[in-house]
Amino acid sequence: MRNGNGVDRPPRGLRIRGWGTHALASLRKASMNEINPVGLGPTGDVGEIGTAGGNEWNGKGGAKYTDCVRMVHTRRKFVEAQKSSPQEATEAVARIKAFFAIEQAAKDLDAPARQAVRQQQARPLLDDFKGWLDRERQQTLPKAPLAAALTYAHNQWDALNVYLTNGALTIDNNAAERAVKPFAIGRKNWLFFGSDRGGQTLATLASFTATCEQ
């Protein structure tokens, strides 16, 4: 069957899971190719994007993004390890807390000034934190929760340092996670858009709305 726009759609009353899957794929594709996740350059340019560890954005629509800012996720890993390794995990949390204290003190500065503060105050602390991480990894049991936290921080180290290079970046990706939370909550309600075009339309409207909210 076709709707008024000539687009194929399932017969009235039928809910075909495959149809919804295609629509969700359209939403994902349109989201990756049509929207600028952090406003640091249009699609096709080079910019930074805060994620939780994936590389889904790189290469989409010709865009190249630098993965960055997951300090909150790093902190969460160590908080989860505090029950089994209270001393080491608490020290890690305290070290990370110092980075956020620097950000709080610099929040009213413009981007260049904030970057200068980060280079002067946060970079030495990050370098020291890296040395601590390496030492702890060598003496922590592989299956311990602390080892998982240490490995996560080690694997994401380059991304954890990107915010030092640009005062316009944030130390965490909380804003990005808040932006995608409605989609995570509502994904089951959106299994059936009616057509692939519906998924593309939702992606465009969601991008527009998120931009306005910024």
XYZ file of N, CA and C in Angstrom:
642
model
N 0.846 -1.198 0.000
C 0.000 0.000 0.000
C 0.872 1.235 0.000
N 0.312 2.340 -0.530
C 1.026 3.616 -0.541
C 0.185 4.664 0.163
N 0.875 5.584 0.821
C 0.136 6.666 1.451
C -0.080 7.785 0.452
N -0.628 8.917 0.905
C -0.932 10.012 0.007
C 0.271 10.604 -0.681
N 1.454 10.383 -0.111
C 2.681 10.917 -0.705
C 3.351 9.911 -1.631
N 2.690 8.772 -1.860
C 3.263 7.770 -2.750
C 4.313 6.911 -2.099
N 4.384 6.929 -0.731
C 5.383 6.147 -0.006
C 4.773 4.844 0.455
N 5.461 3.733 0.211
C 4.962 2.433 0.651
C 4.777 2.415 2.147
N 3.703 1.797 2.600
C 3.445 1.660 4.024
C 2.698 0.361 4.273
N 2.745 -0.184 5.489
C 2.036 -1.424 5.773
C 0.531 -1.211 5.685
N -0.223 -2.263 5.451
C -1.678 -2.142 5.456
C -2.172 -1.633 6.797
N -3.280 -0.887 6.779
C -3.845 -0.326 8.004
C -4.094 -1.441 9.031
N -3.696 -1.179 10.246
C -3.941 -2.122 11.328
C -2.818 -3.117 11.545
N -1.869 -3.223 10.594
C -0.771 -4.162 10.750
C 0.440 -3.440 11.315
N 1.152 -4.087 12.222
C 2.368 -3.513 12.802
C 3.489 -4.487 12.517
N 4.302 -4.155 11.555
C 5.354 -5.056 11.094
C 6.682 -4.634 11.716
N 7.280 -5.540 12.491
C 8.503 -5.173 13.206
C 9.604 -4.761 12.246
N 9.730 -5.454 11.132
C 10.763 -5.085 10.177
C 10.617 -3.669 9.679
N 9.371 -3.239 9.524
C 9.123 -1.866 9.075
C 9.673 -0.871 10.084
N 9.378 -1.157 11.363
C 9.887 -0.264 12.400
C 11.400 -0.257 12.441
N 12.001 -1.416 12.220
C 13.458 -1.502 12.226
C 14.054 -0.628 11.129
N 13.450 -0.662 9.962
C 13.941 0.178 8.870
C 13.784 1.649 9.211
N 12.669 1.995 9.847
C 12.451 3.393 10.204
C 13.467 3.854 11.232
N 13.761 2.982 12.208
C 14.771 3.343 13.205
C 16.134 3.493 12.556
N 16.410 2.647 11.564
C 17.671 2.778 10.840
C 17.723 4.111 10.112
N 16.591 4.538 9.574
C 16.543 5.837 8.912
C 16.796 6.951 9.903
N 16.207 6.826 11.097
C 16.428 7.830 12.133
C 17.899 7.921 12.479
N 18.534 6.770 12.658
C 19.953 6.758 13.007
C 20.788 7.353 11.872
N 20.500 6.940 10.635
C 21.262 7.428 9.495
C 21.094 8.922 9.341
N 19.851 9.405 9.436
C 19.616 10.830 9.285
C 20.267 11.609 10.410
N 20.209 11.039 11.635
C 20.824 11.727 12.765
C 22.317 11.880 12.554
N 22.962 10.836 12.042
C 24.401 10.871 11.861
C 24.810 11.814 10.738
N 24.016 11.843 9.673
C 24.442 12.566 8.479
C 23.944 13.998 8.405
N 22.859 14.312 9.109
C 22.223 15.592 8.889
C 22.392 16.581 10.037
N 22.714 16.083 11.251
C 22.794 17.023 12.350
C 24.224 17.197 12.810
N 24.490 18.350 13.374
C 25.794 18.661 13.940
C 25.689 18.470 15.441
N 26.334 17.466 16.015
C 26.074 17.094 17.397
C 26.446 18.121 18.434
N 27.472 18.908 18.203
C 27.905 19.830 19.240
C 28.070 21.256 18.758
N 27.714 21.546 17.529
C 27.749 22.916 17.055
C 29.134 23.460 16.822
N 30.112 22.603 16.562
C 31.476 23.070 16.354
C 31.897 22.934 14.894
N 30.964 23.161 14.003
C 31.279 23.070 12.585
C 30.253 22.235 11.866
N 29.861 22.605 10.635
C 28.840 21.862 9.910
C 29.331 20.500 9.481
N 28.395 19.667 9.061
C 28.749 18.339 8.570
C 29.785 18.455 7.467
N 30.816 17.619 7.563
C 31.898 17.675 6.592
C 33.123 18.356 7.150
N 32.962 19.096 8.256
C 34.092 19.760 8.878
C 34.705 18.853 9.934
N 35.680 19.398 10.626
C 36.324 18.678 11.718
C 35.881 19.314 13.020
N 35.508 18.510 13.995
C 35.077 19.051 15.267
C 35.245 18.033 16.357
N 34.769 18.374 17.559
C 34.847 17.476 18.689
C 33.441 17.094 19.099
N 33.279 15.850 19.510
C 31.986 15.401 19.996
C 32.171 14.589 21.261
N 31.346 14.860 22.255
C 31.405 14.113 23.499
C 30.557 12.869 23.408
N 31.142 11.709 23.680
C 30.423 10.445 23.607
C 30.728 9.625 24.837
N 30.123 8.455 24.881
C 30.375 7.531 25.982
C 31.346 6.440 25.589
N 31.985 6.583 24.450
C 33.001 5.611 24.090
C 32.885 5.055 22.700
N 31.909 5.452 21.916
C 31.751 4.918 20.572
C 32.359 5.836 19.527
N 32.523 5.316 18.312
C 33.060 6.110 17.205
C 32.042 6.239 16.087
N 30.742 6.216 16.444
C 29.699 6.187 15.437
C 29.718 7.408 14.531
N 30.204 8.531 15.034
C 30.092 9.770 14.273
C 31.191 9.905 13.232
N 32.364 9.340 13.447
C 33.469 9.555 12.526
C 33.174 8.974 11.156
N 33.361 9.793 10.145
C 33.174 9.359 8.775
C 31.753 9.473 8.281
N 30.814 9.840 9.131
C 29.430 9.942 8.714
C 29.229 11.230 7.923
N 28.743 11.111 6.714
C 28.497 12.287 5.898
C 29.762 13.056 5.585
N 30.918 12.384 5.656
C 32.178 13.057 5.377
C 32.732 13.798 6.573
N 32.049 13.731 7.713
C 32.496 14.479 8.886
C 33.584 13.716 9.625
N 34.484 14.455 10.254
C 35.525 13.885 11.089
C 35.462 14.554 12.453
N 35.213 13.756 13.471
C 35.101 14.295 14.814
C 36.144 13.657 15.725
N 36.603 14.451 16.672
C 37.527 13.961 17.675
C 36.736 13.556 18.904
N 36.854 12.311 19.291
C 36.153 11.802 20.462
C 36.727 12.450 21.711
N 35.859 12.860 22.614
C 36.355 13.589 23.786
C 35.382 13.455 24.957
N 35.786 14.002 26.069
C 35.025 14.227 27.287
C 34.139 13.080 27.755
N 34.695 12.240 28.592
C 33.877 11.260 29.284
C 34.349 11.142 30.728
N 34.662 12.270 31.343
C 35.178 12.270 32.703
C 34.148 11.739 33.700
N 32.868 12.037 33.462
C 31.831 11.551 34.372
C 31.749 10.031 34.329
N 31.863 9.447 33.134
C 31.843 7.993 33.021
C 33.041 7.382 33.751
N 34.187 8.025 33.643
C 35.380 7.532 34.327
C 35.169 7.556 35.835
N 34.637 8.660 36.320
C 34.372 8.773 37.753
C 33.390 7.694 38.206
N 32.358 7.444 37.404
C 31.343 6.457 37.768
C 31.955 5.072 37.925
N 32.916 4.745 37.072
C 33.570 3.434 37.161
C 34.281 3.269 38.506
N 34.926 4.340 38.945
C 35.652 4.256 40.218
C 34.700 4.256 41.406
N 33.586 4.963 41.278
C 32.579 4.915 42.344
C 32.058 3.493 42.509
N 31.849 2.802 41.399
C 31.384 1.419 41.445
C 32.424 0.486 42.069
N 33.686 0.883 42.008
C 34.761 0.041 42.550
C 35.063 0.336 44.013
N 34.390 1.309 44.602
C 34.724 1.710 45.974
C 34.410 0.627 47.001
N 33.409 -0.207 46.747
C 33.070 -1.248 47.722
C 34.186 -2.284 47.854
N 34.787 -2.659 46.740
C 35.818 -3.699 46.771
C 37.224 -3.142 46.959
N 37.447 -1.918 46.525
C 38.774 -1.297 46.656
C 38.604 0.142 47.141
N 38.166 0.324 48.372
C 37.798 1.661 48.854
C 38.933 2.675 48.825
N 40.123 2.253 49.192
C 41.226 3.211 49.269
C 41.614 3.733 47.883
N 41.868 2.815 46.967
C 42.328 3.216 45.635
C 41.230 3.940 44.859
N 40.017 3.402 44.910
C 38.914 4.000 44.162
C 38.568 5.385 44.690
N 38.606 5.536 46.010
C 38.315 6.848 46.603
C 39.372 7.868 46.206
N 40.618 7.433 46.128
C 41.672 8.350 45.682
C 41.424 8.800 44.246
N 41.006 7.879 43.389
C 40.719 8.235 41.997
C 39.581 9.240 41.922
N 38.530 9.004 42.699
C 37.389 9.924 42.706
C 37.824 11.313 43.175
N 38.686 11.358 44.182
C 39.177 12.640 44.686
C 40.008 13.363 43.626
N 40.811 12.619 42.897
C 41.614 13.223 41.830
C 40.714 13.803 40.744
N 39.679 13.063 40.367
C 38.762 13.540 39.339
C 37.978 14.752 39.836
N 37.647 14.750 41.110
C 36.932 15.881 41.694
C 37.732 17.173 41.537
N 39.039 17.066 41.596
C 39.887 18.261 41.445
C 39.741 18.868 40.049
N 39.557 18.022 39.028
C 39.366 18.539 37.670
C 38.071 19.347 37.572
N 37.026 18.845 38.212
C 35.746 19.554 38.172
C 35.804 20.844 38.991
N 36.605 20.857 40.031
C 36.767 22.086 40.812
C 37.414 23.177 39.973
N 38.374 22.806 39.158
C 39.000 23.770 38.251
C 37.978 24.313 37.267
N 37.131 23.427 36.730
C 36.091 23.847 35.788
C 35.102 24.793 36.451
N 34.733 24.511 37.672
C 33.797 25.371 38.392
C 34.373 26.767 38.574
N 35.654 26.845 38.897
C 36.295 28.146 39.108
C 36.427 28.924 37.801
N 36.491 28.198 36.662
C 36.710 28.856 35.368
C 35.440 28.984 34.539
N 34.289 28.683 35.107
C 33.061 28.610 34.317
C 32.644 29.952 33.714
N 33.017 31.070 34.334
C 32.601 32.384 33.844
C 33.627 33.007 32.892
N 34.710 32.302 32.610
C 35.742 32.814 31.711
C 35.354 32.537 30.263
N 35.939 33.320 29.347
C 35.723 33.009 27.935
C 36.582 31.802 27.558
N 36.360 31.286 26.357
C 37.011 30.044 25.962
C 38.539 30.110 26.007
N 39.178 31.151 25.456
C 40.644 31.200 25.513
C 41.187 31.237 26.942
N 40.524 32.005 27.797
C 40.983 32.090 29.186
C 40.777 30.764 29.913
N 39.666 30.107 29.619
C 39.401 28.808 30.244
C 40.434 27.781 29.796
N 40.789 27.820 28.529
C 41.805 26.897 28.040
C 43.139 27.141 28.726
N 43.477 28.422 28.939
C 44.737 28.746 29.606
C 44.753 28.213 31.038
N 43.623 28.339 31.729
C 43.530 27.826 33.094
C 43.689 26.311 33.104
N 43.070 25.653 32.148
C 43.175 24.197 32.075
C 44.614 23.761 31.834
N 45.285 24.458 30.932
C 46.668 24.095 30.641
C 47.556 24.296 31.861
N 47.292 25.345 32.591
C 48.136 25.670 33.739
C 47.821 24.802 34.956
N 46.546 24.521 35.197
C 46.161 23.846 36.426
C 45.763 22.378 36.226
N 44.995 22.093 35.175
C 44.482 20.733 35.008
C 45.492 19.793 34.366
N 46.269 20.288 33.416
C 47.200 19.395 32.718
C 48.192 18.731 33.674
N 48.832 19.458 34.599
C 49.743 18.764 35.527
C 49.030 17.692 36.356
N 47.785 17.966 36.756
C 47.032 16.984 37.540
C 46.694 15.761 36.699
N 46.354 15.985 35.427
C 46.068 14.855 34.536
C 47.316 14.007 34.296
N 48.441 14.658 34.122
C 49.690 13.921 33.928
C 50.004 13.066 35.160
N 49.788 13.630 36.329
C 50.020 12.886 37.562
C 49.015 11.747 37.707
N 47.776 12.000 37.306
C 46.735 10.980 37.350
C 47.090 9.807 36.440
N 47.648 10.119 35.273
C 48.051 9.070 34.333
C 49.116 8.178 34.956
N 50.091 8.780 35.613
C 51.118 7.990 36.272
C 50.538 7.102 37.356
N 49.577 7.632 38.111
C 48.919 6.852 39.162
C 48.148 5.683 38.550
N 47.425 5.949 37.457
C 46.666 4.892 36.785
C 47.587 3.753 36.341
N 48.711 4.105 35.747
C 49.643 3.092 35.253
C 50.201 2.255 36.394
N 50.512 2.892 37.499
C 51.044 2.141 38.646
C 49.991 1.198 39.228
N 48.768 1.686 39.357
C 47.710 0.863 39.937
C 47.345 -0.311 39.027
N 47.390 -0.107 37.720
C 47.054 -1.182 36.783
C 48.017 -2.355 36.917
N 49.258 -2.071 37.250
C 50.265 -3.123 37.349
C 50.071 -4.000 38.578
N 49.383 -3.481 39.599
C 49.273 -4.235 40.845
C 47.829 -4.567 41.239
N 46.895 -4.420 40.299
C 45.488 -4.714 40.578
C 45.086 -6.013 39.895
N 44.350 -6.851 40.606
C 43.890 -8.109 40.025
C 43.011 -7.838 38.812
N 43.204 -8.590 37.735
C 42.524 -8.305 36.466
C 41.005 -8.302 36.541
N 40.420 -9.153 37.393
C 38.968 -9.278 37.435
C 38.312 -8.388 38.489
N 39.096 -7.597 39.175
C 38.541 -6.717 40.197
C 37.821 -5.540 39.545
N 36.755 -5.029 40.174
C 36.072 -3.839 39.652
C 37.021 -2.657 39.467
N 38.006 -2.553 40.341
C 38.981 -1.479 40.202
C 39.759 -1.623 38.900
N 40.083 -2.856 38.520
C 40.804 -3.080 37.268
C 39.977 -2.615 36.079
N 38.658 -2.838 36.127
C 37.779 -2.391 35.043
C 37.797 -0.872 34.938
N 37.776 -0.198 36.085
C 37.811 1.264 36.092
C 39.145 1.787 35.566
N 40.227 1.154 35.997
C 41.553 1.572 35.548
C 41.719 1.350 34.043
N 41.224 0.229 33.560
C 41.330 -0.070 32.132
C 40.493 0.899 31.311
N 39.308 1.228 31.802
C 38.458 2.184 31.099
C 39.162 3.529 30.976
N 39.708 4.018 32.081
C 40.406 5.306 32.058
C 41.616 5.250 31.126
N 42.322 4.136 31.157
C 43.489 3.982 30.289
C 43.080 3.995 28.816
N 42.046 3.254 28.483
C 41.619 3.158 27.089
C 41.054 4.468 26.556
N 40.476 5.277 27.440
C 39.862 6.531 27.010
C 40.762 7.744 27.282
N 42.028 7.500 27.530
C 42.890 8.584 27.985
C 42.976 9.730 26.987
N 43.127 9.430 25.720
C 43.222 10.503 24.724
C 41.963 11.365 24.741
N 40.794 10.715 24.827
C 39.536 11.462 24.859
C 39.415 12.305 26.119
N 39.936 11.804 27.225
C 39.879 12.543 28.486
C 40.709 13.820 28.447
N 41.682 13.873 27.551
C 42.573 15.025 27.483
C 42.177 16.053 26.428
N 41.234 15.719 25.567
C 40.889 16.618 24.467
C 40.366 17.956 24.971
N 39.612 17.960 26.066
C 39.019 19.210 26.536
C 40.070 20.257 26.914
N 41.302 19.812 27.141
C 42.375 20.763 27.458
C 42.731 21.634 26.253
N 42.426 21.167 25.049
C 42.872 21.847 23.837
C 41.904 22.903 23.335
N 40.716 22.981 23.951
C 39.708 23.920 23.467
C 38.845 24.364 24.632
N 38.891 25.626 24.949
C 38.135 26.145 26.085
C 36.641 26.107 25.887
N 36.177 25.906 24.648
C 34.743 25.824 24.385
C 34.175 24.452 24.699
N 35.049 23.465 24.862
C 34.588 22.120 25.190
C 34.309 21.998 26.681
N 33.465 21.047 27.020
C 33.178 20.782 28.425
C 33.964 19.568 28.892
N 34.059 19.411 30.194
C 34.830 18.306 30.753
C 34.042 17.001 30.724
N 32.747 17.075 30.550
C 31.923 15.869 30.491
C 30.935 15.982 29.334
N 30.233 14.904 29.067
C 29.265 14.887 27.979
C 27.835 14.797 28.499
N 27.595 15.380 29.670
C 26.260 15.325 30.259
C 25.217 15.986 29.369
N 25.589 17.101 28.733
C 24.630 17.797 27.867
C 24.202 16.905 26.711
N 25.167 16.183 26.132
C 24.838 15.280 25.024
C 23.957 14.136 25.504
N 24.232 13.619 26.689
C 23.425 12.515 27.193
C 22.006 12.969 27.512
N 21.865 14.196 28.029
C 20.524 14.709 28.277
C 19.759 14.866 26.967
N 20.484 15.230 25.901
C 19.829 15.436 24.611
C 19.299 14.135 24.016
N 20.021 13.029 24.224
C 19.592 11.755 23.622
C 18.711 10.937 24.562
N 18.566 11.374 25.810
C 17.777 10.598 26.771
C 16.341 10.374 26.309
N 15.662 11.388 25.745
C 14.284 11.140 25.286
C 14.192 10.016 24.265
N 15.201 9.856 23.413
C 15.169 8.795 22.417
C 15.379 7.428 23.072
N 16.224 7.391 24.091
C 16.432 6.129 24.798
C 15.160 5.709 25.526
N 14.469 6.683 26.104
C 13.239 6.382 26.836
C 12.111 5.995 25.887
N 12.037 6.678 24.751
C 10.892 6.483 23.864
C 11.102 5.537 22.703
N 12.240 4.849 22.658
C 12.542 4.051 21.464
C 11.490 2.975 21.184
N 10.929 2.394 22.239
C 9.925 1.362 21.997
C 8.627 1.948 21.452
N 8.367 3.206 21.768
C 7.166 3.850 21.244
C 7.327 4.236 19.782
N 8.563 4.250 19.300
C 8.836 4.721 17.944
C 9.257 3.595 17.011
N 8.877 2.388 17.340
C 9.226 1.279 16.468
C 8.502 1.367 15.129
N 7.375 2.062 15.107
C 6.531 2.045 13.923
C 6.244 3.473 13.480
N 7.107 3.997 12.619
C 6.946 5.351 12.115
C 5.920 5.435 10.989
N 5.626 4.318 10.337
C 4.748 4.323 9.186
C 5.518 4.250 7.886
N 6.749 4.804 7.873
C 7.588 4.735 6.672
C 8.996 5.159 7.046
N 9.938 4.868 6.167
C 11.308 5.320 6.400
C 11.373 6.835 6.418
N 10.540 7.467 5.610
C 10.522 8.930 5.588
C 10.124 9.489 6.951
N 9.274 8.746 7.671
C 8.897 9.183 9.010
C 10.093 9.234 9.937
N 10.984 8.231 9.824
C 12.193 8.247 10.641
C 13.086 9.418 10.312
N 13.225 9.735 9.034
C 14.036 10.868 8.616
C 13.444 12.178 9.102
N 12.115 12.280 9.047
C 11.446 13.502 9.510
C 11.653 13.707 11.000
N 11.520 12.634 11.784
C 11.724 12.746 13.223
C 13.150 13.168 13.538
N 14.127 12.602 12.818
C 15.521 12.971 13.057
C 15.741 14.452 12.792
N 15.151 14.962 11.715
C 15.318 16.378 11.374
C 14.672 17.268 12.431
N 13.443 16.930 12.833
C 12.746 17.733 13.844
C 13.453 17.660 15.189
N 13.958 16.472 15.536
C 14.664 16.334 16.818
C 15.938 17.158 16.820
N 16.650 17.204 15.679
C 17.852 18.014 15.588
C 17.519 19.484 15.746
N 16.460 19.930 15.072
C 16.046 21.328 15.161
C 15.683 21.707 16.585
N 14.918 20.821 17.250
C 14.494 21.088 18.623
C 15.691 21.150 19.574
N 16.630 20.203 19.413
C 17.800 20.189 20.291
C 18.641 21.441 20.097
N 18.730 21.918 18.849
C 19.483 23.139 18.588
C 18.834 24.328 19.275
N 17.510 24.408 19.213
C 16.793 25.514 19.857
C 16.981 25.485 21.374
N 17.011 24.277 21.941
C 17.179 24.145 23.379
C 18.540 24.623 23.845
N 19.529 24.589 22.961
C 20.862 25.053 23.337
C 20.896 26.564 23.483
